[in-house]
């Protein structure tokens, strides 16, 4: 498996706990998992690089475990219990020089120190949808969710957030706009932070200024935004929504620069290349797509069926066969007999029940 994992350039997680590696150059995809223990409680919620050299992939599952996968060896090398499923699924996963950071839906953020069972806990508020790390200042993270505004935390001083965003202004009916942060990104080489919301908003905040409301607010489409990613070239952001629409937005003017076509289902994940003008996306249609951000053309497309040993497809077919096997067989003769004998009881205006023959055409 080491030879296969070393040629993979994109990594994905599935709802049955499969870690999938895709080689864009050779147009091949591989499964890395133990087939015997696949289940829905192994669903992959979050993924992150385990080290700066990208030789390890951390995989957080619904059951609260975080597994370490070695891209050099092609195997899982460690498993750690990092959460209680009753607290909700993981909404963020990150690493620093000597610790790992996890966050769950209930708002419990934990810092797991390497080689120690002790953890530092921070309550970031209930209903968390996303926790994101600042890659230039790795001890800082941002959180947000449903009725949980954007907050920036310094984990070296976690007593209170160093920045708490204020909600956008009321709408044209002077009604409060609900808070629903879905994804977060730190804009490189600046203090600014960009978020996307379930109300199809893209907001840019600047914690370095006294203003706590967005310094820029834009909208895209009519459906909830589900994911965002920042390209290598600054000044734009790529967002995706629950109807499979992808767009590139200008963060200086708040305008749509263009749309990326080809998706057919809610966008579940977006990731821009750190140096090239490329963005990878995946969603409910079970396809991995790689688009060019320069001419917005589709560079690569691979389906779940391309991945060898796809157990999800087999299970779906088996369940479908069981449904058909349990259904009663209806013949043409039985249909005619049922049409001739089909009777119903009707009640007249006088309350007297009468039997009426219903003839089917």
Tab-separated table of N, CA and C in Angstrom, residues 11-115:
chain	number	residue	atom	x	y	z
A	11	UNK	N	-6.666	13.686	-0.897
A	11	UNK	CA	-7.190	12.743	0.091
A	11	UNK	C	-8.611	13.142	0.461
A	12	UNK	N	-9.488	12.127	0.533
A	12	UNK	CA	-10.887	12.356	0.848
A	12	UNK	C	-11.353	11.357	1.898
A	13	UNK	N	-12.400	11.721	2.631
A	13	UNK	CA	-13.010	10.824	3.608
A	13	UNK	C	-14.460	10.574	3.253
A	14	UNK	N	-14.941	9.345	3.495
A	14	UNK	CA	-16.302	8.974	3.109
A	14	UNK	C	-17.186	8.791	4.337
A	15	UNK	N	-18.483	8.601	4.092
A	15	UNK	CA	-19.450	8.426	5.171
A	15	UNK	C	-19.359	7.052	5.818
A	16	UNK	N	-18.637	6.134	5.222
A	16	UNK	CA	-18.468	4.809	5.816
A	16	UNK	C	-17.074	4.632	6.411
A	17	UNK	N	-16.329	5.724	6.533
A	17	UNK	CA	-15.030	5.661	7.188
A	17	UNK	C	-13.871	5.348	6.277
A	18	UNK	N	-14.096	5.316	4.959
A	18	UNK	CA	-13.012	5.014	4.029
A	18	UNK	C	-12.170	6.263	3.800
A	19	UNK	N	-10.864	6.117	3.893
A	19	UNK	CA	-9.940	7.161	3.480
A	19	UNK	C	-9.544	6.862	2.043
A	20	UNK	N	-9.786	7.816	1.161
A	20	UNK	CA	-9.553	7.600	-0.262
A	20	UNK	C	-8.420	8.502	-0.726
A	21	UNK	N	-7.486	7.916	-1.435
A	21	UNK	CA	-6.401	8.679	-2.036
A	21	UNK	C	-6.523	8.677	-3.543
A	22	UNK	N	-6.291	9.840	-4.164
A	22	UNK	CA	-6.445	9.984	-5.612
A	22	UNK	C	-5.150	10.512	-6.196
A	23	UNK	N	-4.668	9.854	-7.233
A	23	UNK	CA	-3.507	10.314	-7.990
A	23	UNK	C	-4.014	11.007	-9.247
A	24	UNK	N	-3.815	12.330	-9.316
A	24	UNK	CA	-4.297	13.082	-10.471
A	24	UNK	C	-3.434	12.839	-11.704
A	25	UNK	N	-2.159	12.581	-11.505
A	25	UNK	CA	-1.268	12.368	-12.647
A	25	UNK	C	-1.548	11.034	-13.333
A	26	UNK	N	-1.771	9.984	-12.525
A	26	UNK	CA	-2.029	8.663	-13.103
A	26	UNK	C	-3.509	8.353	-13.230
A	27	UNK	N	-4.364	9.280	-12.734
A	27	UNK	CA	-5.813	9.117	-12.805
A	27	UNK	C	-6.260	7.804	-12.180
A	28	UNK	N	-5.748	7.559	-10.979
A	28	UNK	CA	-6.111	6.358	-10.225
A	28	UNK	C	-6.553	6.761	-8.823
A	29	UNK	N	-7.374	5.923	-8.206
A	29	UNK	CA	-7.844	6.171	-6.845
A	29	UNK	C	-7.802	4.876	-6.059
A	30	UNK	N	-7.562	4.988	-4.752
A	30	UNK	CA	-7.383	3.803	-3.904
A	30	UNK	C	-8.106	4.007	-2.572
A	31	UNK	N	-8.545	2.887	-1.991
A	31	UNK	CA	-9.144	2.885	-0.658
A	31	UNK	C	-8.096	2.485	0.367
A	32	UNK	N	-8.084	3.179	1.485
A	32	UNK	CA	-7.191	2.838	2.589
A	32	UNK	C	-8.048	2.698	3.853
A	33	UNK	N	-8.417	1.471	4.162
A	33	UNK	CA	-9.245	1.223	5.346
A	33	UNK	C	-9.292	-0.273	5.611
A	34	UNK	N	-9.826	-0.616	6.765
A	34	UNK	CA	-10.087	-2.008	7.105
A	34	UNK	C	-11.530	-2.305	6.737
A	35	UNK	N	-11.727	-3.105	5.696
A	35	UNK	CA	-13.065	-3.355	5.181
A	35	UNK	C	-13.979	-4.028	6.201
A	36	UNK	N	-13.402	-4.775	7.140
A	36	UNK	CA	-14.207	-5.543	8.083
A	36	UNK	C	-14.902	-4.667	9.117
A	37	UNK	N	-14.380	-3.471	9.378
A	37	UNK	CA	-14.940	-2.642	10.451
A	37	UNK	C	-15.560	-1.349	9.911
A	38	UNK	N	-15.970	-1.343	8.644
A	38	UNK	CA	-16.605	-0.150	8.095
A	38	UNK	C	-18.036	-0.025	8.600
A	39	UNK	N	-18.434	1.164	9.018
A	39	UNK	CA	-19.792	1.420	9.476
A	39	UNK	C	-20.038	2.914	9.466
A	40	UNK	N	-21.297	3.305	9.690
A	40	UNK	CA	-21.660	4.714	9.676
A	40	UNK	C	-21.039	5.482	10.836
A	41	UNK	N	-20.755	4.806	11.962
A	41	UNK	CA	-20.130	5.535	13.063
A	41	UNK	C	-18.655	5.809	12.810
A	42	UNK	N	-18.135	5.294	11.678
A	42	UNK	CA	-16.771	5.604	11.276
A	42	UNK	C	-16.726	6.770	10.276
A	43	UNK	N	-17.878	7.394	10.046
A	43	UNK	CA	-17.941	8.482	9.066
A	43	UNK	C	-16.886	9.545	9.341
A	44	UNK	N	-16.204	9.959	8.300
A	44	UNK	CA	-15.150	10.961	8.433
A	44	UNK	C	-15.788	12.348	8.484
A	45	UNK	N	-15.533	13.070	9.584
A	45	UNK	CA	-16.085	14.424	9.755
A	45	UNK	C	-15.082	15.488	9.341
A	46	UNK	N	-13.836	15.320	9.776
A	46	UNK	CA	-12.798	16.330	9.534
A	46	UNK	C	-11.494	15.635	9.186
A	47	UNK	N	-10.644	16.366	8.455
A	47	UNK	CA	-9.319	15.874	8.108
A	47	UNK	C	-8.327	17.025	8.192
A	48	UNK	N	-7.079	16.690	8.496
A	48	UNK	CA	-6.032	17.714	8.590
A	48	UNK	C	-4.684	17.053	8.406
A	49	UNK	N	-3.702	17.842	7.941
A	49	UNK	CA	-2.330	17.338	7.868
A	49	UNK	C	-1.764	17.222	9.267
A	50	UNK	N	-1.045	16.127	9.516
A	50	UNK	CA	-0.485	15.895	10.848
A	50	UNK	C	0.859	16.538	11.074
A	51	UNK	N	1.535	16.960	9.995
A	51	UNK	CA	2.850	17.583	10.130
A	51	UNK	C	3.089	18.506	8.942
A	52	UNK	N	4.066	19.406	9.031
A	52	UNK	CA	4.313	20.347	7.924
A	52	UNK	C	4.776	19.671	6.642
A	53	UNK	N	5.354	18.473	6.751
A	53	UNK	CA	5.849	17.762	5.575
A	53	UNK	C	4.747	16.989	4.844
A	54	UNK	N	3.537	17.019	5.390
A	54	UNK	CA	2.389	16.330	4.804
A	54	UNK	C	2.629	14.833	4.645
A	55	UNK	N	3.304	14.259	5.624
A	55	UNK	CA	3.537	12.816	5.622
A	55	UNK	C	2.508	12.078	6.475
A	56	UNK	N	1.636	12.817	7.152
A	56	UNK	CA	0.587	12.213	7.977
A	56	UNK	C	-0.736	12.930	7.725
A	57	UNK	N	-1.813	12.136	7.714
A	57	UNK	CA	-3.162	12.669	7.585
A	57	UNK	C	-3.937	12.288	8.843
A	58	UNK	N	-4.495	13.287	9.522
A	58	UNK	CA	-5.332	13.039	10.695
A	58	UNK	C	-6.785	12.950	10.244
A	59	UNK	N	-7.485	11.910	10.692
A	59	UNK	CA	-8.858	11.648	10.268
A	59	UNK	C	-9.741	11.576	11.509
A	60	UNK	N	-10.684	12.509	11.639
A	60	UNK	CA	-11.616	12.521	12.763
A	60	UNK	C	-12.950	11.917	12.364
A	61	UNK	N	-13.440	10.965	13.167
A	61	UNK	CA	-14.666	10.227	12.843
A	61	UNK	C	-15.813	10.598	13.777
A	62	UNK	N	-17.027	10.173	13.397
A	62	UNK	CA	-18.223	10.471	14.180
A	62	UNK	C	-18.149	9.861	15.574
A	63	UNK	N	-17.494	8.717	15.710
A	63	UNK	CA	-17.422	8.037	17.003
A	63	UNK	C	-16.433	8.678	17.973
A	64	UNK	N	-15.807	9.779	17.588
A	64	UNK	CA	-14.927	10.499	18.497
A	64	UNK	C	-13.467	10.099	18.433
A	65	UNK	N	-13.093	9.245	17.501
A	65	UNK	CA	-11.690	8.840	17.378
A	65	UNK	C	-10.982	9.677	16.327
A	66	UNK	N	-9.684	9.869	16.528
A	66	UNK	CA	-8.826	10.529	15.550
A	66	UNK	C	-7.728	9.543	15.179
A	67	UNK	N	-7.674	9.174	13.899
A	67	UNK	CA	-6.683	8.228	13.416
A	67	UNK	C	-5.578	8.965	12.671
A	68	UNK	N	-4.380	8.422	12.774
A	68	UNK	CA	-3.225	8.974	12.070
A	68	UNK	C	-2.849	8.033	10.941
A	69	UNK	N	-2.846	8.561	9.717
A	69	UNK	CA	-2.502	7.756	8.538
A	69	UNK	C	-1.172	8.246	7.985
A	70	UNK	N	-0.262	7.301	7.775
A	70	UNK	CA	1.046	7.622	7.209
A	70	UNK	C	0.987	7.526	5.690
A	71	UNK	N	1.261	8.637	5.013
A	71	UNK	CA	1.267	8.608	3.554
A	71	UNK	C	2.510	7.930	3.001
A	72	UNK	N	3.544	7.806	3.824
A	72	UNK	CA	4.757	7.109	3.397
A	72	UNK	C	4.582	5.591	3.470
A	73	UNK	N	3.925	5.116	4.544
A	73	UNK	CA	3.754	3.675	4.750
A	73	UNK	C	2.451	3.146	4.166
A	74	UNK	N	1.467	4.021	3.984
A	74	UNK	CA	0.189	3.587	3.439
A	74	UNK	C	-0.695	2.872	4.434
A	75	UNK	N	-0.483	3.103	5.735
A	75	UNK	CA	-1.265	2.430	6.777
A	75	UNK	C	-1.596	3.430	7.884
A	76	UNK	N	-2.614	3.075	8.691
A	76	UNK	CA	-2.922	3.848	9.885
A	76	UNK	C	-1.945	3.449	10.983
A	77	UNK	N	-1.318	4.418	11.585
A	77	UNK	CA	-0.271	4.147	12.576
A	77	UNK	C	-0.707	4.389	14.008
A	78	UNK	N	-1.800	5.111	14.233
A	78	UNK	CA	-2.226	5.410	15.598
A	78	UNK	C	-3.707	5.757	15.616
A	79	UNK	N	-4.336	5.496	16.767
A	79	UNK	CA	-5.743	5.855	17.000
A	79	UNK	C	-5.863	6.450	18.390
A	80	UNK	N	-6.596	7.556	18.500
A	80	UNK	CA	-6.732	8.229	19.789
A	80	UNK	C	-8.192	8.593	20.026
A	81	UNK	N	-8.686	8.294	21.227
A	81	UNK	CA	-10.041	8.682	21.611
A	81	UNK	C	-10.017	10.150	22.010
A	82	UNK	N	-10.703	10.982	21.228
A	82	UNK	CA	-10.630	12.431	21.444
A	82	UNK	C	-11.990	13.085	21.617
A	83	UNK	N	-13.028	12.310	21.780
A	83	UNK	CA	-14.333	12.956	21.917
A	83	UNK	C	-15.412	11.997	22.352
A	84	UNK	N	-16.495	12.562	22.861
A	84	UNK	CA	-17.676	11.817	23.258
A	84	UNK	C	-18.735	12.042	22.190
A	85	UNK	N	-19.228	10.976	21.535
A	85	UNK	CA	-20.223	11.167	20.480
A	85	UNK	C	-21.461	11.929	20.935
A	86	UNK	N	-21.778	11.893	22.233
A	86	UNK	CA	-22.933	12.636	22.736
A	86	UNK	C	-22.725	14.146	22.677
A	87	UNK	N	-21.470	14.579	22.564
A	87	UNK	CA	-21.161	16.005	22.465
A	87	UNK	C	-21.292	16.525	21.034
A	88	UNK	N	-21.570	15.632	20.095
A	88	UNK	CA	-21.680	16.034	18.700
A	88	UNK	C	-20.447	15.638	17.911
A	89	UNK	N	-20.537	15.777	16.616
A	89	UNK	CA	-19.435	15.395	15.737
A	89	UNK	C	-18.361	16.472	15.715
A	90	UNK	N	-17.184	16.078	15.213
A	90	UNK	CA	-16.090	17.034	15.085
A	90	UNK	C	-16.458	18.121	14.073
A	91	UNK	N	-16.075	19.360	14.404
A	91	UNK	CA	-16.256	20.478	13.475
A	91	UNK	C	-14.928	21.117	13.093
A	92	UNK	N	-13.844	20.628	13.687
A	92	UNK	CA	-12.530	21.155	13.347
A	92	UNK	C	-11.432	20.294	13.934
A	93	UNK	N	-10.297	20.256	13.241
A	93	UNK	CA	-9.147	19.463	13.666
A	93	UNK	C	-7.894	20.177	13.188
A	94	UNK	N	-6.933	20.346	14.089
A	94	UNK	CA	-5.704	21.062	13.739
A	94	UNK	C	-4.580	20.588	14.648
A	95	UNK	N	-3.343	20.927	14.275
A	95	UNK	CA	-2.174	20.570	15.074
A	95	UNK	C	-1.282	21.798	15.224
A	96	UNK	N	-0.590	21.846	16.354
A	96	UNK	CA	0.469	22.825	16.567
A	96	UNK	C	1.785	22.075	16.691
A	97	UNK	N	2.818	22.742	17.159
A	97	UNK	CA	4.128	22.100	17.258
A	97	UNK	C	4.122	20.919	18.219
A	98	UNK	N	3.331	20.994	19.288
A	98	UNK	CA	3.397	19.948	20.311
A	98	UNK	C	2.026	19.479	20.782
A	99	UNK	N	0.968	19.782	20.056
A	99	UNK	CA	-0.368	19.394	20.511
A	99	UNK	C	-1.325	19.290	19.332
A	100	UNK	N	-2.493	18.707	19.624
A	100	UNK	CA	-3.563	18.574	18.641
A	100	UNK	C	-4.794	19.295	19.173
A	101	UNK	N	-5.532	19.928	18.271
A	101	UNK	CA	-6.704	20.714	18.656
A	101	UNK	C	-7.936	20.088	18.019
A	102	UNK	N	-8.965	19.851	18.834
A	102	UNK	CA	-10.237	19.340	18.325
A	102	UNK	C	-11.367	20.227	18.819
A	103	UNK	N	-12.455	20.239	18.054
A	103	UNK	CA	-13.647	20.990	18.460
A	103	UNK	C	-14.866	20.212	17.982
A	104	UNK	N	-15.913	20.182	18.820
A	104	UNK	CA	-17.135	19.454	18.490
A	104	UNK	C	-18.322	20.407	18.469
A	105	UNK	N	-19.470	19.909	18.024
A	105	UNK	CA	-20.656	20.746	17.822
A	105	UNK	C	-21.141	21.411	19.103
A	106	UNK	N	-20.967	20.747	20.234
A	106	UNK	CA	-21.433	21.311	21.498
A	106	UNK	C	-20.623	22.528	21.934
A	107	UNK	N	-19.496	22.788	21.286
A	107	UNK	CA	-18.668	23.942	21.620
A	107	UNK	C	-17.487	23.622	22.502
A	108	UNK	N	-17.230	22.338	22.737
A	108	UNK	CA	-16.096	21.951	23.563
A	108	UNK	C	-14.841	21.855	22.700
A	109	UNK	N	-13.928	22.784	22.916
A	109	UNK	CA	-12.649	22.784	22.209
A	109	UNK	C	-11.585	22.255	23.155
A	110	UNK	N	-10.799	21.279	22.671
A	110	UNK	CA	-9.769	20.661	23.505
A	110	UNK	C	-8.404	20.766	22.833
A	111	UNK	N	-7.398	20.987	23.674
A	111	UNK	CA	-6.012	20.977	23.222
A	111	UNK	C	-5.342	19.763	23.853
A	112	UNK	N	-4.945	18.808	23.005
A	112	UNK	CA	-4.355	17.546	23.465
A	112	UNK	C	-2.843	17.663	23.363
A	113	UNK	N	-2.178	17.668	24.496
A	113	UNK	CA	-0.729	17.801	24.505
A	113	UNK	C	-0.070	16.471	24.166
A	114	UNK	N	0.983	16.535	23.386
A	114	UNK	CA	1.680	15.327	22.944
A	114	UNK	C	2.357	14.641	24.125
A	115	UNK	N	2.157	13.315	24.217
A	115	UNK	CA	2.775	12.538	25.279
A	115	UNK	C	2.166	12.744	26.643
